[in-house]
C-alpha cells in the first residue's frame, strides 16, 4: 500500500493569486470563511451591487468545502415530513422546496460561471442496506416526489446493475443530483466572486469582532470591525460562515456536534476493474447506521468513505477496514492500492437542520448543515445575500432566524458518535 496520505481534492490547481490582509478596509458586508456559504453569499451580494470582503483563515476550501464526498444531493438528512413537523407545516414546506431545488441551482451556477469541477449530473443512489431500509427509502421517495424531485426506487437487480455493489436490497435514485470535485467547485465560486468584484483574503484569520457603536443594522456600513493579524475590515453587516471549522473566534462552539467523516481514494483503476465497481459512475451512500459512501472521480479512482475519524497518520485502520468492506461489496476488483486518505468535520445541528442566528443586529452566523451542505450552503449563502439586499423579508425566509442554545452534553455526544463508529468498523470485520 502506498503511504502518501493526503486529500485527493488537493490535486486541484491551487489559487496562488490571493494575499493576506495587511490594510484597513471598509465594506458593506464582511464575510468570515471561504467555503460554499461564504463564497456564495459574497458572489450574490456583489452581483447586487454590494461591496464585499471575504476573510479566510487558511486557504480557499480549507474546511468541509474542500474535504467532502462531492454528492450534490437534494433536501435534508431528515425526511421532508420531519422537517414540516419540526418547523411547522408552512416553514417546513418552504424549506423542503428550497433544498429540493438546491442542486438545480448548483447546476445553473456551474453552467453560468463555467466552473470546471468535474461535475456529473447523472443522479445519486441511496442504497438500502437491509429490507427495512427499502421501506424507509420508499417513503422518502414519495415525500420528495411531492416537491417535484425526480426520484425513483430501484429494486435489487437494477441497483446492482448500476453499481455492481453486493449486499444491497435496492436504492433510491435521485436523477437531479450528481457528483463534483468539491474543492474545484469552491475555487470556481471564488473565481466567480472575484470577477463580480469581491475582495478575498486568505491566511487572514479573524481574531476579534468589535462593535464600534450600538447603531448596527441592515445596510448601515461601518459599524462592526473585524480584526486580523495585520489589518481591519469595518462593515455594516458581518456573516460568520465558519461552520465546523471556526477557529480563533468562538461564536458557534457548542451549537453543533462535531462528527468526522473520512475517505480513501485508490489508484486509478483499469477499464476492466472500473466495470466491476460503479460502472454507471453514480455517487452512492448507504442507509447503514454508520454510513458508507462510494464514488469514482474523473480519473477513475474509487473513493470509499465512512463516518469516523482517521486515528493514525498512515490511516492503517481505515485502509484495513476498507479492504475488507470493498472486498465484500465489489468482490471482483481485487485489492486496492489506496493513495489518499483524509477526514473532515461535519457540524451536526441539534435537529439536522441548518441554523441561521442573528447574534446582534447586523452580525449573523450560519451553522449546522449536518453533512449535507454542497447545495444547501450554496443556496443559503444566496439566501442571506437576498435578505441583506432586502429582496426577501424575515418572514419569507425558508430558514428561521433562531436563538441557538448550546447542545447539552455535547462533548460526550461527540465522543459517543466517534467510539460508536469505530466499534461499528470493528464489527464489520466480524458481522458483514
Ligand atoms: C467529510 C465530509 C463529507 C461531506 N460530504 C458531503 C456531500 O457529499 N454532500 C453534501 O452536500 N455535503 C457534504 N458535506 C457537508 C458540506 O461539505 C458542508 O456542509 C459545507 O462544505 C459547509 O460549507 P461552509 O462554507 O458552511 O463551511 P466550510 O467549508 O467548513 O468553511 C468554513 C471556513 O471558515 C474558515 N474560518 C474558520 N474560522 C475563521 C476565522 N476566524 N477567520 C477566517 N476564516 C475562518 C475555515 O478555515 C473554513 O475555510 C460533507 C462534509 C464533510 C466534512
Short mmCIF file of C-alpha atoms and ligand atoms in Angstrom, two decimals:
data_model
loop_
_atom_site.label_atom_id
_atom_site.label_comp_id
_atom_site.label_asym_id
_atom_site.label_seq_id
_atom_site.Cartn_x
_atom_site.Cartn_y
_atom_site.Cartn_z
CA UNK A 1 0.00 0.00 0.00
CA UNK A 2 1.26 3.48 -0.80
CA UNK A 3 1.85 5.65 2.25
CA UNK A 4 1.31 9.14 0.82
CA UNK A 5 -1.69 10.09 2.88
CA UNK A 6 -3.44 13.29 1.87
CA UNK A 7 -6.59 14.83 0.47
CA UNK A 8 -7.26 13.78 -3.13
CA UNK A 9 -9.10 17.03 -3.84
CA UNK A 10 -5.85 18.94 -3.36
CA UNK A 11 -4.85 17.78 -6.84
CA UNK A 12 -6.95 20.78 -7.96
CA UNK A 13 -4.84 23.62 -9.23
CA UNK A 14 -4.33 25.88 -6.19
CA UNK A 15 -5.18 29.58 -6.19
CA UNK A 16 -1.89 31.40 -5.82
CA UNK A 17 -3.07 34.91 -6.56
CA UNK A 18 -4.78 35.59 -3.21
CA UNK A 19 -2.96 37.53 -0.47
CA UNK A 20 -3.45 38.03 3.23
CA UNK A 21 -4.97 41.25 4.56
CA UNK A 22 -2.46 43.92 5.57
CA UNK A 23 -4.55 47.09 5.42
CA UNK A 24 -7.65 48.76 6.79
CA UNK A 25 -10.75 48.27 4.66
CA UNK A 26 -14.36 49.34 4.66
CA UNK A 27 -17.14 47.24 3.09
CA UNK A 28 -20.90 46.89 3.03
CA UNK A 29 -20.62 43.26 4.09
CA UNK A 30 -17.68 41.30 5.51
CA UNK A 31 -17.77 37.52 5.39
CA UNK A 32 -15.71 35.23 7.59
CA UNK A 33 -14.88 31.90 5.92
CA UNK A 34 -14.28 30.96 2.28
CA UNK A 35 -16.33 27.80 1.93
CA UNK A 36 -19.51 27.43 -0.12
CA UNK A 37 -21.63 29.51 2.30
CA UNK A 38 -19.30 32.49 2.46
CA UNK A 39 -18.38 32.48 -1.22
CA UNK A 40 -21.91 32.03 -2.50
CA UNK A 41 -23.11 34.82 -0.22
CA UNK A 42 -20.27 37.08 -1.40
CA UNK A 43 -20.92 36.35 -5.07
CA UNK A 44 -24.65 37.05 -4.84
CA UNK A 45 -24.14 40.22 -2.80
CA UNK A 46 -21.59 41.57 -5.27
CA UNK A 47 -23.92 40.76 -8.16
CA UNK A 48 -26.47 43.03 -6.46
CA UNK A 49 -24.02 45.89 -6.16
CA UNK A 50 -22.69 45.36 -2.62
CA UNK A 51 -19.09 45.96 -1.70
CA UNK A 52 -17.93 42.71 -0.08
CA UNK A 53 -14.77 41.47 1.65
CA UNK A 54 -14.17 37.76 2.45
CA UNK A 55 -11.61 36.80 5.09
CA UNK A 56 -10.37 33.22 5.20
CA UNK A 57 -8.16 31.90 8.00
CA UNK A 58 -6.30 29.43 5.78
CA UNK A 59 -6.71 28.57 2.09
CA UNK A 60 -9.84 28.54 -0.04
CA UNK A 61 -11.88 25.43 0.82
CA UNK A 62 -9.80 24.59 3.88
CA UNK A 63 -12.95 23.48 5.75
CA UNK A 64 -15.61 20.96 4.76
CA UNK A 65 -15.98 22.53 1.31
CA UNK A 66 -12.58 21.15 0.33
CA UNK A 67 -12.96 17.76 2.02
CA UNK A 68 -16.41 16.39 1.34
CA UNK A 69 -17.64 13.46 -0.76
CA UNK A 70 -18.97 15.66 -3.54
CA UNK A 71 -22.57 14.40 -3.73
CA UNK A 72 -24.87 17.26 -4.74
CA UNK A 73 -27.92 15.86 -3.02
CA UNK A 74 -31.35 17.40 -2.57
CA UNK A 75 -33.20 18.03 0.67
CA UNK A 76 -32.10 17.38 4.23
CA UNK A 77 -30.87 14.25 6.01
CA UNK A 78 -34.21 14.06 7.72
CA UNK A 79 -37.43 13.24 5.88
CA UNK A 80 -39.40 16.14 4.38
CA UNK A 81 -42.34 15.39 6.71
CA UNK A 82 -39.99 15.51 9.70
CA UNK A 83 -38.85 18.99 8.64
CA UNK A 84 -42.50 20.05 8.42
CA UNK A 85 -43.09 18.68 11.92
CA UNK A 86 -40.07 20.45 13.36
CA UNK A 87 -40.54 23.83 11.67
CA UNK A 88 -44.31 23.89 11.29
CA UNK A 89 -46.08 23.00 8.06
CA UNK A 90 -45.65 26.29 6.26
CA UNK A 91 -41.97 26.96 7.02
CA UNK A 92 -41.11 23.27 6.72
CA UNK A 93 -42.66 23.08 3.25
CA UNK A 94 -40.81 26.20 2.20
CA UNK A 95 -37.51 24.76 3.45
CA UNK A 96 -38.12 21.41 1.76
CA UNK A 97 -38.85 23.08 -1.58
CA UNK A 98 -35.82 25.36 -1.18
CA UNK A 99 -33.46 22.44 -0.56
CA UNK A 100 -35.01 20.03 -3.04
CA UNK A 101 -34.50 22.66 -5.73
CA UNK A 102 -30.96 23.44 -4.49
CA UNK A 103 -28.99 21.00 -6.73
CA UNK A 104 -30.59 22.63 -9.77
CA UNK A 105 -29.25 25.97 -8.59
CA UNK A 106 -25.76 24.48 -8.24
CA UNK A 107 -26.20 23.20 -11.77
CA UNK A 108 -27.06 26.69 -13.02
CA UNK A 109 -24.16 28.33 -11.18
CA UNK A 110 -21.69 25.83 -12.61
CA UNK A 111 -23.01 26.49 -16.09
CA UNK A 112 -23.25 30.28 -15.79
CA UNK A 113 -19.77 30.70 -14.35
CA UNK A 114 -18.26 27.86 -16.40
CA UNK A 115 -16.92 26.23 -13.25
CA UNK A 116 -14.59 23.37 -14.09
CA UNK A 117 -15.30 20.92 -11.24
CA UNK A 118 -15.72 17.51 -12.92
CA UNK A 119 -19.45 17.90 -12.42
CA UNK A 120 -21.62 14.96 -13.47
CA UNK A 121 -25.32 15.36 -13.05
CA UNK A 122 -26.17 11.73 -13.60
CA UNK A 123 -28.01 11.01 -10.38
CA UNK A 124 -27.01 9.60 -7.00
CA UNK A 125 -28.09 6.38 -5.31
CA UNK A 126 -29.08 5.96 -1.68
CA UNK A 127 -28.52 2.24 -1.16
CA UNK A 128 -30.70 0.15 1.17
CA UNK A 129 -28.53 -1.99 3.46
CA UNK A 130 -31.49 -4.11 4.61
CA UNK A 131 -35.17 -4.73 3.84
CA UNK A 132 -36.40 -2.21 6.40
CA UNK A 133 -34.33 0.43 4.67
CA UNK A 134 -36.22 -0.27 1.43
CA UNK A 135 -39.44 0.70 3.20
CA UNK A 136 -37.76 3.85 4.54
CA UNK A 137 -36.44 4.81 1.10
CA UNK A 138 -39.83 4.20 -0.44
CA UNK A 139 -41.38 6.67 1.99
CA UNK A 140 -38.58 9.13 1.40
CA UNK A 141 -39.03 8.91 -2.38
CA UNK A 142 -42.78 9.52 -2.05
CA UNK A 143 -42.24 12.55 0.18
CA UNK A 144 -39.54 14.01 -2.07
CA UNK A 145 -41.71 13.45 -5.16
CA UNK A 146 -44.37 15.71 -3.59
CA UNK A 147 -41.85 18.53 -4.04
CA UNK A 148 -41.15 17.63 -7.66
CA UNK A 149 -37.89 15.73 -7.08
CA UNK A 150 -37.03 13.36 -9.92
CA UNK A 151 -36.69 10.29 -7.69
CA UNK A 152 -37.42 6.62 -8.19
CA UNK A 153 -36.97 3.42 -6.25
CA UNK A 154 -34.78 0.76 -7.83
CA UNK A 155 -35.11 -2.91 -6.99
CA UNK A 156 -32.15 -5.04 -6.03
CA UNK A 157 -31.33 -6.10 -9.59
CA UNK A 158 -31.48 -2.60 -11.08
CA UNK A 159 -29.40 -1.17 -8.22
CA UNK A 160 -26.83 -3.92 -8.75
CA UNK A 161 -26.65 -3.26 -12.49
CA UNK A 162 -25.75 0.37 -11.87
CA UNK A 163 -23.31 -0.26 -9.04
CA UNK A 164 -22.07 -3.89 -9.06
CA UNK A 165 -22.33 -3.49 -5.26
CA UNK A 166 -23.18 -6.73 -3.48
CA UNK A 167 -25.33 -6.89 -0.39
CA UNK A 168 -27.78 -4.07 -1.08
CA UNK A 169 -31.53 -4.53 -1.32
CA UNK A 170 -32.40 -1.67 -3.64
CA UNK A 171 -31.81 2.07 -3.94
CA UNK A 172 -33.43 5.46 -4.13
CA UNK A 173 -32.24 7.16 -7.28
CA UNK A 174 -32.28 10.95 -7.40
CA UNK A 175 -31.83 11.86 -11.05
CA UNK A 176 -31.43 15.59 -10.23
CA UNK A 177 -28.33 15.03 -8.09
CA UNK A 178 -24.77 14.28 -9.13
CA UNK A 179 -21.11 14.42 -8.19
CA UNK A 180 -18.43 17.06 -8.38
CA UNK A 181 -14.86 17.71 -7.25
CA UNK A 182 -15.64 19.70 -4.11
CA UNK A 183 -12.51 21.85 -3.92
CA UNK A 184 -12.67 22.70 -7.62
CA UNK A 185 -16.28 23.81 -7.11
CA UNK A 186 -15.15 26.01 -4.20
CA UNK A 187 -12.33 27.50 -6.26
CA UNK A 188 -14.81 28.10 -9.09
CA UNK A 189 -17.09 30.03 -6.72
CA UNK A 190 -14.06 32.04 -5.59
CA UNK A 191 -13.18 32.98 -9.16
CA UNK A 192 -16.81 33.95 -9.87
CA UNK A 193 -16.88 36.10 -6.72
CA UNK A 194 -13.58 37.79 -7.64
CA UNK A 195 -14.91 38.50 -11.13
CA UNK A 196 -18.00 40.09 -9.55
CA UNK A 197 -15.74 42.44 -7.56
CA UNK A 198 -15.44 40.70 -4.17
CA UNK A 199 -12.15 41.24 -2.32
CA UNK A 200 -10.94 37.93 -0.89
CA UNK A 201 -8.05 37.46 1.54
CA UNK A 202 -6.59 34.12 2.62
CA UNK A 203 -4.38 33.45 5.66
CA UNK A 204 -6.32 36.22 7.33
CA UNK A 205 -7.98 34.70 10.37
CA UNK A 206 -10.43 36.96 12.10
CA UNK A 207 -9.14 37.27 15.65
CA UNK A 208 -11.77 39.54 17.10
CA UNK A 209 -15.07 41.19 16.26
CA UNK A 210 -15.51 44.65 17.72
CA UNK A 211 -18.69 46.67 17.73
CA UNK A 212 -17.96 50.31 17.08
CA UNK A 213 -21.27 51.74 18.28
CA UNK A 214 -24.69 50.47 19.16
CA UNK A 215 -26.24 51.61 15.92
CA UNK A 216 -25.85 48.38 13.93
CA UNK A 217 -28.45 47.46 11.37
CA UNK A 218 -29.09 46.17 7.90
CA UNK A 219 -27.23 48.15 5.24
CA UNK A 220 -25.66 50.65 7.62
CA UNK A 221 -22.00 50.45 6.67
CA UNK A 222 -19.18 50.93 9.08
CA UNK A 223 -20.39 49.67 12.43
CA UNK A 224 -18.56 46.45 13.17
CA UNK A 225 -14.85 45.82 12.85
CA UNK A 226 -13.10 42.54 12.15
CA UNK A 227 -9.53 42.36 13.33
CA UNK A 228 -6.91 40.17 11.69
CA UNK A 229 -3.18 39.88 12.43
CA UNK A 230 -2.28 42.77 10.13
CA UNK A 231 -5.49 44.52 9.21
CA UNK A 232 -9.06 45.51 9.91
CA UNK A 233 -12.32 45.40 7.97
CA UNK A 234 -15.20 47.60 9.04
CA UNK A 235 -18.65 46.70 7.72
CA UNK A 236 -22.33 47.19 8.41
CA UNK A 237 -23.11 43.51 8.16
CA UNK A 238 -21.00 40.54 9.06
CA UNK A 239 -21.66 36.92 8.12
CA UNK A 240 -19.85 34.21 10.07
CA UNK A 241 -19.65 31.32 7.62
CA UNK A 242 -17.20 29.17 9.55
CA UNK A 243 -19.46 26.17 10.24
CA UNK A 244 -17.46 23.31 11.85
CA UNK A 245 -14.10 24.95 11.15
CA UNK A 246 -14.38 28.03 13.34
CA UNK A 247 -11.00 29.00 14.81
CA UNK A 248 -9.57 31.98 16.74
CA UNK A 249 -13.07 33.23 17.50
CA UNK A 250 -15.77 31.43 19.40
CA UNK A 251 -19.28 32.14 18.25
CA UNK A 252 -20.57 28.72 17.26
CA UNK A 253 -18.77 26.24 19.51
CA UNK A 254 -21.31 24.12 21.28
CA UNK A 255 -24.08 24.88 18.78
CA UNK A 256 -23.36 21.74 16.78
CA UNK A 257 -21.91 18.32 17.50
CA UNK A 258 -18.67 17.66 15.59
CA UNK A 259 -18.83 14.43 13.67
CA UNK A 260 -15.98 13.15 11.49
CA UNK A 261 -16.21 11.56 8.07
CA UNK A 262 -13.17 10.01 6.42
CA UNK A 263 -12.38 8.89 2.89
CA UNK A 264 -9.85 6.85 0.99
CA UNK A 265 -9.06 7.04 -2.71
CA UNK A 266 -7.49 4.21 -4.66
CA UNK A 267 -5.06 4.34 -7.54
CA UNK A 268 -6.57 4.99 -10.98
CA UNK A 269 -8.30 1.73 -11.92
CA UNK A 270 -8.06 -0.02 -15.28
CA UNK A 271 -11.15 -0.15 -17.54
CA UNK A 272 -11.68 -3.78 -16.62
CA UNK A 273 -11.62 -3.05 -12.87
CA UNK A 274 -13.82 0.02 -13.33
CA UNK A 275 -16.52 -2.18 -14.82
CA UNK A 276 -16.60 -4.06 -11.52
CA UNK A 277 -17.41 -1.02 -9.37
CA UNK A 278 -19.90 1.75 -10.08
CA UNK A 279 -19.93 1.27 -13.89
CA UNK A 280 -22.60 4.00 -14.22
CA UNK A 281 -20.33 6.48 -12.36
CA UNK A 282 -23.07 7.37 -9.91
CA UNK A 283 -22.18 8.54 -6.42
CA UNK A 284 -23.68 6.31 -3.71
CA UNK A 285 -24.11 6.21 0.02
CA UNK A 286 -25.94 3.69 2.12
CA UNK A 287 -28.58 3.60 4.81
CA UNK A 288 -26.42 1.86 7.43
CA UNK A 289 -26.35 3.49 10.87
CA UNK A 290 -22.64 4.09 10.25
CA UNK A 291 -22.91 5.22 6.68
CA UNK A 292 -20.58 4.24 3.85
CA UNK A 293 -20.13 6.09 0.59
CA UNK A 294 -18.70 5.01 -2.74
CA UNK A 295 -17.96 7.14 -5.76
CA UNK A 296 -15.42 7.45 -8.52
CA UNK A 297 -13.51 10.55 -9.56
CA UNK A 298 -12.87 11.91 -13.04
CA UNK A 299 -9.61 9.95 -13.37
CA UNK A 300 -11.25 6.63 -12.46
CA UNK A 301 -10.23 6.14 -8.82
CA UNK A 302 -12.63 4.53 -6.37
CA UNK A 303 -13.38 6.61 -3.28
CA UNK A 304 -14.65 4.89 -0.16
CA UNK A 305 -15.92 6.83 2.84
CA UNK A 306 -17.38 6.22 6.27
CA UNK A 307 -18.28 8.07 9.43
CA UNK A 308 -15.41 8.40 11.91
CA UNK A 309 -12.00 10.00 12.12
CA UNK A 310 -8.61 8.72 10.97
CA UNK A 311 -6.66 7.81 14.06
CA UNK A 312 -3.18 7.10 12.73
CA UNK A 313 -1.13 9.22 10.37
CA UNK A 314 -0.99 6.38 7.85
CA UNK A 315 -4.75 5.65 8.17
CA UNK A 316 -3.95 1.95 8.50
CA UNK A 317 -7.10 1.09 10.47
CA UNK A 318 -9.27 2.72 7.84
CA UNK A 319 -7.37 1.05 5.00
CA UNK A 320 -7.79 -2.38 6.57
CA UNK A 321 -11.48 -1.75 7.17
CA UNK A 322 -11.93 -0.58 3.61
CA UNK A 323 -10.09 -3.55 2.04
CA UNK A 324 -12.49 -5.78 3.93
CA UNK A 325 -15.65 -3.80 3.07
CA UNK A 326 -14.70 -3.21 -0.57
CA UNK A 327 -13.71 -6.87 -0.92
CA UNK A 328 -17.23 -7.86 0.11
CA UNK A 329 -19.04 -5.10 -1.77
CA UNK A 330 -17.10 -5.27 -5.04
CA UNK A 331 -15.65 -8.79 -4.90
CA UNK A 332 -14.24 -8.69 -8.44
CA UNK A 333 -11.98 -5.64 -8.29
CA UNK A 334 -9.21 -7.15 -6.18
CA UNK A 335 -7.11 -5.44 -3.50
CA UNK A 336 -6.89 -1.68 -3.85
CA UNK A 337 -3.78 0.42 -3.52
CA UNK A 338 -5.01 3.39 -1.51
CA UNK A 339 -3.12 6.56 -2.31
CA UNK A 340 -5.12 9.22 -0.47
CA UNK A 341 -6.80 9.34 2.92
CA UNK A 342 -8.35 12.33 4.62
CA UNK A 343 -11.12 13.33 7.00
CA UNK A 344 -13.38 16.28 7.61
CA UNK A 345 -15.54 17.63 10.37
CA UNK A 346 -19.30 17.80 10.00
CA UNK A 347 -21.38 20.26 12.03
CA UNK A 348 -24.39 18.20 13.14
CA UNK A 349 -27.08 20.54 14.40
CA UNK A 350 -29.45 19.55 17.14
CA UNK A 351 -32.23 18.69 14.65
CA UNK A 352 -30.17 18.11 11.47
CA UNK A 353 -31.50 21.36 10.01
CA UNK A 354 -29.05 24.21 9.20
CA UNK A 355 -29.37 27.14 11.56
CA UNK A 356 -29.16 30.90 10.99
CA UNK A 357 -28.64 33.06 14.02
CA UNK A 358 -28.61 36.83 14.32
CA UNK A 359 -26.15 37.36 17.14
CA UNK A 360 -26.59 41.13 17.19
CA UNK A 361 -28.19 43.34 14.63
CA UNK A 362 -26.02 43.01 11.54
CA UNK A 363 -23.99 40.04 12.84
CA UNK A 364 -25.20 36.67 11.52
CA UNK A 365 -23.91 33.16 11.60
CA UNK A 366 -24.89 30.10 9.61
CA UNK A 367 -24.07 26.68 11.00
CA UNK A 368 -25.15 23.06 11.10
CA UNK A 369 -25.56 21.63 7.61
CA UNK A 370 -25.25 18.23 9.27
CA UNK A 371 -23.28 16.62 6.44
CA UNK A 372 -25.45 17.83 3.58
CA UNK A 373 -24.11 21.18 2.56
CA UNK A 374 -22.93 21.42 -1.03
CA UNK A 375 -26.24 22.51 -2.47
CA UNK A 376 -27.71 23.77 0.87
CA UNK A 377 -24.72 26.01 1.68
CA UNK A 378 -24.71 27.38 -1.87
CA UNK A 379 -28.37 28.38 -1.72
CA UNK A 380 -28.24 29.52 1.92
CA UNK A 381 -25.37 31.86 1.02
CA UNK A 382 -27.55 33.26 -1.74
CA UNK A 383 -30.50 33.49 0.64
CA UNK A 384 -28.51 35.61 3.09
CA UNK A 385 -27.43 37.84 0.21
CA UNK A 386 -31.06 38.25 -0.83
CA UNK A 387 -32.04 39.02 2.75
CA UNK A 388 -29.33 41.67 3.18
CA UNK A 389 -30.33 43.21 -0.16
CA UNK A 390 -33.91 43.29 1.14
CA UNK A 391 -35.26 41.05 -1.65
CA UNK A 392 -36.78 38.78 0.93
CA UNK A 393 -38.25 39.58 4.31
CA UNK A 394 -37.52 37.76 7.54
CA UNK A 395 -40.98 36.13 7.42
CA UNK A 396 -40.38 34.74 3.94
CA UNK A 397 -37.08 33.04 4.76
CA UNK A 398 -37.25 29.25 4.47
CA UNK A 399 -34.88 29.03 7.44
CA UNK A 400 -35.99 30.92 10.52
CA UNK A 401 -33.51 33.03 12.49
CA UNK A 402 -33.01 31.03 15.66
CA UNK A 403 -31.75 31.92 19.08
CA UNK A 404 -29.42 28.96 19.40
CA UNK A 405 -28.59 27.17 22.62
CA UNK A 406 -25.56 25.07 23.39
CA UNK A 407 -26.24 21.38 22.83
CA UNK A 408 -26.23 19.61 26.16
CA UNK A 409 -23.51 17.02 26.90
CA UNK A 410 -22.00 17.91 23.56
CA UNK A 411 -18.50 16.56 24.14
CA UNK A 412 -19.95 13.34 25.43
CA UNK A 413 -22.19 13.09 22.35
CA UNK A 414 -19.23 13.68 20.04
CA UNK A 415 -17.19 11.04 21.85
CA UNK A 416 -20.07 8.55 21.73
CA UNK A 417 -20.51 9.07 17.97
CA UNK A 418 -16.81 8.56 17.35
CA UNK A 419 -16.48 5.50 19.58
CA UNK A 420 -19.69 4.05 18.11
CA UNK A 421 -18.37 4.48 14.56
CA UNK A 422 -15.04 2.86 15.34
CA UNK A 423 -16.78 -0.04 17.12
CA UNK A 424 -19.02 -0.48 14.12
CA UNK A 425 -15.98 -0.64 11.82
CA UNK A 426 -14.52 -3.35 14.03
CA UNK A 427 -17.79 -5.25 14.00
CA UNK A 428 -17.81 -5.05 10.17
CA UNK A 429 -14.89 -7.48 10.19
CA UNK A 430 -16.96 -9.89 12.23
CA UNK A 431 -20.56 -9.41 11.04
CA UNK A 432 -20.67 -8.14 7.45
C1 LIG B 1 -16.06 14.70 5.09
C2 LIG B 1 -17.32 15.42 4.70
C3 LIG B 1 -18.12 14.90 3.70
C4 LIG B 1 -19.26 15.60 3.27
N1 LIG B 1 -19.93 15.15 2.18
C5 LIG B 1 -20.93 15.90 1.67
C6 LIG B 1 -21.56 15.52 0.47
O1 LIG B 1 -21.19 14.55 -0.19
N2 LIG B 1 -22.60 16.26 0.04
C7 LIG B 1 -23.00 17.39 0.69
O2 LIG B 1 -23.96 18.03 0.25
N3 LIG B 1 -22.39 17.80 1.82
C8 LIG B 1 -21.35 17.10 2.30
N4 LIG B 1 -20.69 17.53 3.42
C9 LIG B 1 -21.10 18.80 4.04
C10 LIG B 1 -20.53 20.03 3.32
O3 LIG B 1 -19.20 19.78 2.91
C11 LIG B 1 -20.56 21.23 4.26
O4 LIG B 1 -21.84 21.37 4.81
C12 LIG B 1 -20.21 22.54 3.54
O5 LIG B 1 -18.99 22.41 2.88
C13 LIG B 1 -20.15 23.69 4.55
O6 LIG B 1 -19.64 24.82 3.89
P1 LIG B 1 -19.34 26.13 4.71
O7 LIG B 1 -18.91 27.15 3.74
O8 LIG B 1 -20.50 26.50 5.57
O9 LIG B 1 -18.17 25.76 5.73
P2 LIG B 1 -16.65 25.35 5.44
O10 LIG B 1 -16.45 24.86 4.07
O11 LIG B 1 -16.22 24.48 6.56
O12 LIG B 1 -15.88 26.74 5.52
C14 LIG B 1 -15.63 27.43 6.72
C15 LIG B 1 -14.35 28.27 6.52
O13 LIG B 1 -14.24 29.20 7.59
C16 LIG B 1 -12.86 29.40 7.81
N5 LIG B 1 -12.66 30.03 9.13
C17 LIG B 1 -12.87 29.49 10.33
N6 LIG B 1 -12.57 30.38 11.32
C18 LIG B 1 -12.16 31.51 10.70
C19 LIG B 1 -11.70 32.79 11.16
N7 LIG B 1 -11.60 33.08 12.47
N8 LIG B 1 -11.36 33.72 10.24
C20 LIG B 1 -11.45 33.46 8.91
N9 LIG B 1 -11.86 32.27 8.42
C21 LIG B 1 -12.23 31.30 9.30
C22 LIG B 1 -12.30 27.99 7.72
O14 LIG B 1 -10.90 27.99 7.52
C23 LIG B 1 -13.09 27.41 6.55
O15 LIG B 1 -12.42 27.55 5.32
C24 LIG B 1 -19.60 16.82 3.90
C25 LIG B 1 -18.82 17.32 4.94
C26 LIG B 1 -17.68 16.63 5.33
C27 LIG B 1 -16.81 17.21 6.42
#
